[in-house]
Short mmCIF file of C-alpha atoms (C1' of nucleotides) in Angstrom, two decimals:
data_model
loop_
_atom_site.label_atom_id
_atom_site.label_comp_id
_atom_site.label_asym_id
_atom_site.label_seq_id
_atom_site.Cartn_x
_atom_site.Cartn_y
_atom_site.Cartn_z
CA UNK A 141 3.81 -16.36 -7.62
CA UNK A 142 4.63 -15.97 -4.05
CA UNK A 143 8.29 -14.94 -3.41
CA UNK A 144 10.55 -17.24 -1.81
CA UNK A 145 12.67 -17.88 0.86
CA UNK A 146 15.25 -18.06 -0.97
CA UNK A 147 14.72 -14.12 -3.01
CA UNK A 148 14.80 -12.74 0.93
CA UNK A 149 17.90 -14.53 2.01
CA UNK A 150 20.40 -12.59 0.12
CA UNK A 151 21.99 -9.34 1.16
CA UNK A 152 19.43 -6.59 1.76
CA UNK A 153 20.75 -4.11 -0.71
CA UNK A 154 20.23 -6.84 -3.55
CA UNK A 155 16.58 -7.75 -2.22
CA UNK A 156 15.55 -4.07 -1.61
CA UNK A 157 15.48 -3.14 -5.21
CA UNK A 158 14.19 -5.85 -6.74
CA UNK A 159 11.13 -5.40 -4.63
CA UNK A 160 10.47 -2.74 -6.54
CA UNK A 161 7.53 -3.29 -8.51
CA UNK A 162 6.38 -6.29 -6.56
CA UNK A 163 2.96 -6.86 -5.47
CA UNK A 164 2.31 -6.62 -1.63
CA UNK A 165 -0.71 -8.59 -0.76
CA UNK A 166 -3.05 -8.48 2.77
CA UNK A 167 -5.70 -10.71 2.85
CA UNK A 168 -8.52 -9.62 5.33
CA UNK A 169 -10.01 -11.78 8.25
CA UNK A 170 -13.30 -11.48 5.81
CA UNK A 171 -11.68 -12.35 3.24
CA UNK A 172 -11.11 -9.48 1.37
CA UNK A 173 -8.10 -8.77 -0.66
CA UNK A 174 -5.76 -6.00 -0.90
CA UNK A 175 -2.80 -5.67 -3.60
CA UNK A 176 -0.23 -3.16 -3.65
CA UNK A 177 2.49 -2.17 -5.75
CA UNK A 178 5.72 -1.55 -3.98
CA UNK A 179 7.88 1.57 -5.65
CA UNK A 180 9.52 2.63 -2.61
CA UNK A 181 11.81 0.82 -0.18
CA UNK A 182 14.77 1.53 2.16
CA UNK A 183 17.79 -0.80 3.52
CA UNK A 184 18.05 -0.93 7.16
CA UNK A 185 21.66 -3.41 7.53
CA UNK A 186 23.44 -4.52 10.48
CA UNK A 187 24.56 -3.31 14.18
CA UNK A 188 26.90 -0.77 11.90
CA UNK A 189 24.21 0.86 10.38
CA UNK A 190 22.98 3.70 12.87
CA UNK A 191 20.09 4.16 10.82
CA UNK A 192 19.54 0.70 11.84
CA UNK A 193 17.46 -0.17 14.57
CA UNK A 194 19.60 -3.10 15.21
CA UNK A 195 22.55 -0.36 15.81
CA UNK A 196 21.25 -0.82 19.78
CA UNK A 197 21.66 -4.46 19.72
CA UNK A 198 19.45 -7.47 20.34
CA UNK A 199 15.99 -6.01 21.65
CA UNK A 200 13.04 -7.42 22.30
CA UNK A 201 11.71 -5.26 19.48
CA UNK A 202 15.01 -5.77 17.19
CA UNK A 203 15.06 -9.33 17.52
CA UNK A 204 13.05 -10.51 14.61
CA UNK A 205 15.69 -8.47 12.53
CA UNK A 206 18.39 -11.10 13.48
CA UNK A 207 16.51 -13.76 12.20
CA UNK A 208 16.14 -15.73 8.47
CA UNK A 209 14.74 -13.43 5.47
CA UNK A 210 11.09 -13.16 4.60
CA UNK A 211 9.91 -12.26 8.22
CA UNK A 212 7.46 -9.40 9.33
CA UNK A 213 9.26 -6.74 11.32
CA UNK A 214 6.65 -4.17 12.55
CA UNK A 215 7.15 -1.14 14.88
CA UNK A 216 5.30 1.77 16.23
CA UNK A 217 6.31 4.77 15.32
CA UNK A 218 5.09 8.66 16.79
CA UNK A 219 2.24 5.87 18.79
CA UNK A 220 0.26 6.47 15.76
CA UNK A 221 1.73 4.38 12.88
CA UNK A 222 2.81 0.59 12.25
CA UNK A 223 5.77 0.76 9.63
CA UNK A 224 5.92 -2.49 7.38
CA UNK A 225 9.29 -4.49 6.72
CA UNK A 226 10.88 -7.84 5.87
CA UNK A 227 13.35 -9.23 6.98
CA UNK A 228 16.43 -10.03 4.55
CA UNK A 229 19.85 -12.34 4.33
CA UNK A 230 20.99 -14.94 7.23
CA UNK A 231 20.44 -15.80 10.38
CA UNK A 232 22.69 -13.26 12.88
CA UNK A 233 22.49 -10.49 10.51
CA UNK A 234 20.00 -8.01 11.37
CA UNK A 235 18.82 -6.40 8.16
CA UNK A 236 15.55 -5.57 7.24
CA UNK A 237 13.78 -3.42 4.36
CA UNK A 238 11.20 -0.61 5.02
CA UNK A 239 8.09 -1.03 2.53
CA UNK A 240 7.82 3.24 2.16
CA UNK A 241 5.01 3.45 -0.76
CA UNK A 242 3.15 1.55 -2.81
CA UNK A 243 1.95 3.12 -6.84
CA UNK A 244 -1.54 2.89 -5.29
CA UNK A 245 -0.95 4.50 -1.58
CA UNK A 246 2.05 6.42 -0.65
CA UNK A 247 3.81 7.21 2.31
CA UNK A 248 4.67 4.06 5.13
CA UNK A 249 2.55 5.21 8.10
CA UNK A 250 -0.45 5.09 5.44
CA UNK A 251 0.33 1.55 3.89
CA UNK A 252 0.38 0.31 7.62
CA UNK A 253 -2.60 1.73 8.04
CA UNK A 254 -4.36 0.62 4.79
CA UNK A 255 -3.18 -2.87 5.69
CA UNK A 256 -5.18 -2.73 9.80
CA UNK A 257 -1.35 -3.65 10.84
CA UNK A 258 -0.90 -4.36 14.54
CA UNK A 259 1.89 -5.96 17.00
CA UNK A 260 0.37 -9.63 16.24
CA UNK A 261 1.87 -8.88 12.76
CA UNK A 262 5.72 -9.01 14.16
CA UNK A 263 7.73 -12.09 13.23
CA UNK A 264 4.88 -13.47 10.96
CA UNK A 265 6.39 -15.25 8.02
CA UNK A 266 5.35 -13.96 4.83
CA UNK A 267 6.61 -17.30 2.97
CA UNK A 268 3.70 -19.44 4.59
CA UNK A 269 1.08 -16.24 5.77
CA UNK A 270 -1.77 -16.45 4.85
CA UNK A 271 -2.57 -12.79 5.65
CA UNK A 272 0.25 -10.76 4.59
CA UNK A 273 2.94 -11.91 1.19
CA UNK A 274 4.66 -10.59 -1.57
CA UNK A 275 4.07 -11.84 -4.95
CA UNK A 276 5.77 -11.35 -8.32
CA UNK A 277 4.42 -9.17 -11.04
CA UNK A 278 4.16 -10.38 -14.19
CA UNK A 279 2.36 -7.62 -16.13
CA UNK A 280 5.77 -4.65 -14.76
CA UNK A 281 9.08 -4.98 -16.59
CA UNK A 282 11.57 -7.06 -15.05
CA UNK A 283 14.07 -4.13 -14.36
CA UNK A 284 12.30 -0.94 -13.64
CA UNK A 285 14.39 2.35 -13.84
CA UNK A 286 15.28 2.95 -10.22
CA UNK A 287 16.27 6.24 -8.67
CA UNK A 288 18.48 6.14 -5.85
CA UNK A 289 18.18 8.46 -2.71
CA UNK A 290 19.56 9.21 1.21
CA UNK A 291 17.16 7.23 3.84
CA UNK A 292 13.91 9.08 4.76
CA UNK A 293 14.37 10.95 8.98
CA UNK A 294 17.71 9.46 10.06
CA UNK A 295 19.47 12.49 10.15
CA UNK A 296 20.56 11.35 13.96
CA UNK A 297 22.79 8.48 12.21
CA UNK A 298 25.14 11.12 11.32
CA UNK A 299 26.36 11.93 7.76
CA UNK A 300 28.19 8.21 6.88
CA UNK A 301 24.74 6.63 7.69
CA UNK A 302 22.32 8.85 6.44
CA UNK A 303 24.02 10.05 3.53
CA UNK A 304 23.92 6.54 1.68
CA UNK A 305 21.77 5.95 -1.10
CA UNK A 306 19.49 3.07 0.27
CA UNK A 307 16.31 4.84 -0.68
CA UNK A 308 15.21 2.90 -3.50
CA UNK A 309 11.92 4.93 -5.82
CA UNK A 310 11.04 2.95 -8.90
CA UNK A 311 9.72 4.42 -12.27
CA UNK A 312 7.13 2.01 -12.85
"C1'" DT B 1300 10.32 3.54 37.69
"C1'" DC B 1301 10.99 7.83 34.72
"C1'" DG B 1302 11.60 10.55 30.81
"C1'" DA B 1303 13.13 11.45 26.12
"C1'" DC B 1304 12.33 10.38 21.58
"C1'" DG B 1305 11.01 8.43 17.13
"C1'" DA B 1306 12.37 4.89 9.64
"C1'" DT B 1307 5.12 9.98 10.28
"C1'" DT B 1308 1.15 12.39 9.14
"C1'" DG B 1309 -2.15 16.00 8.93
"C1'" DC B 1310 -3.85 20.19 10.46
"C1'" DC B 1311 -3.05 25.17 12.04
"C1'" DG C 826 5.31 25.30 12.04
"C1'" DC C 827 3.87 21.85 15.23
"C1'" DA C 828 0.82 18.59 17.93
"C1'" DA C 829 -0.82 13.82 18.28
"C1'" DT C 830 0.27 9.58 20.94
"C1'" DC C 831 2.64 5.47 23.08
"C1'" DG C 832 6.12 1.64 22.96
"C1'" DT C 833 10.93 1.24 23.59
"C1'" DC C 834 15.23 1.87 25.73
"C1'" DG C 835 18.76 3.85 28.55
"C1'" DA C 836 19.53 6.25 32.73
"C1'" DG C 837 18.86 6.56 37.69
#
DNA sequence: TCGACGATTGCC
DNA sequence: GCAATCGTCGAG
């Protein structure tokens, strides 16, 4: 089942753990269909968060962020890599989490690649898309084990930022 | 308009 | 250890 609107309106450091174990879906222009299993996430939340890229402000490129939950925020990153998140909570909060591996490919820059993302992917809503979702998965444990860590290359945010645990791994 | 830099990856 | 590669953003 298709998660809902409401699972990606609440705050982001509820949503990012429970998407642990999730199934990330892409369907293909021919069809095809791949499903992933999400095990790694990070929180991105609000202006205060100078890991956040919403710590600049309203951007063209942060704008999606400041929008309802269950949007596609995309980004470039290095020129070689599109970086997969959804957006989370309400309307004038920018939060957003970072999809960082998957049980079946690891690593961000290669689930964006696995998935053929690309700038037509920002702001796509994965409640109605009927390329890129998240469903539920019935056959994983409701509550994984979950192991907590700092955020992956934000050392620039400075200790208070980077040194929170909103690196989410589950044990699935 | 210009230049620095990045929520990464893979090869030397 | 470091280059690849380019969109974004702040400075000028």
């Amino acid at each position: 089942m298709r998660l809902s609107r409401h699972f990606f309106s609440r705050d982001v450091l509820e949503v990012a753990p429970e998407l642990l174990g999730k199934t990330l879906v892409r369907r293909f222009e021919n069809g095809e269909i791949l499903r992933l299993t999400i095990n790694e996430v990070e929180a991105y939340r609000g202006e205060e968060d100078l890991g956040c890229h919403a710590s600049k402000g309203r951007t063209p490129r942060t704008e999606v962020m400041y929008h309802r939950g269950g949007l596609v925020y995309v980004y470039l990153i290095y020129g070689m890599y599109w970086l997969l998140n959804f957006t989370t909570g309400r309307e004038g909060i920018p939060q957003a989490v970072l999809i960082r591996g998957s049980v079946e490919i690891e690593g961000p820059g290669r689930i964006g690649r696995a998935l053929k993302l690309d700038k037509s992917f920002y702001g796509e809503d994965s409640i109605s898309s009927n390329r890129l979702w998240i469903e539920n998965n019935k056959n994983l444990p409701e509550r994984p084990k979950i192991i907590t860590s700092p955020r992956i290359g934000i050392d620039y945010a400075g200790e208070n930022w980077a040194g929170k645990h909103w690196r989410f791994v589950g044990i699935l």
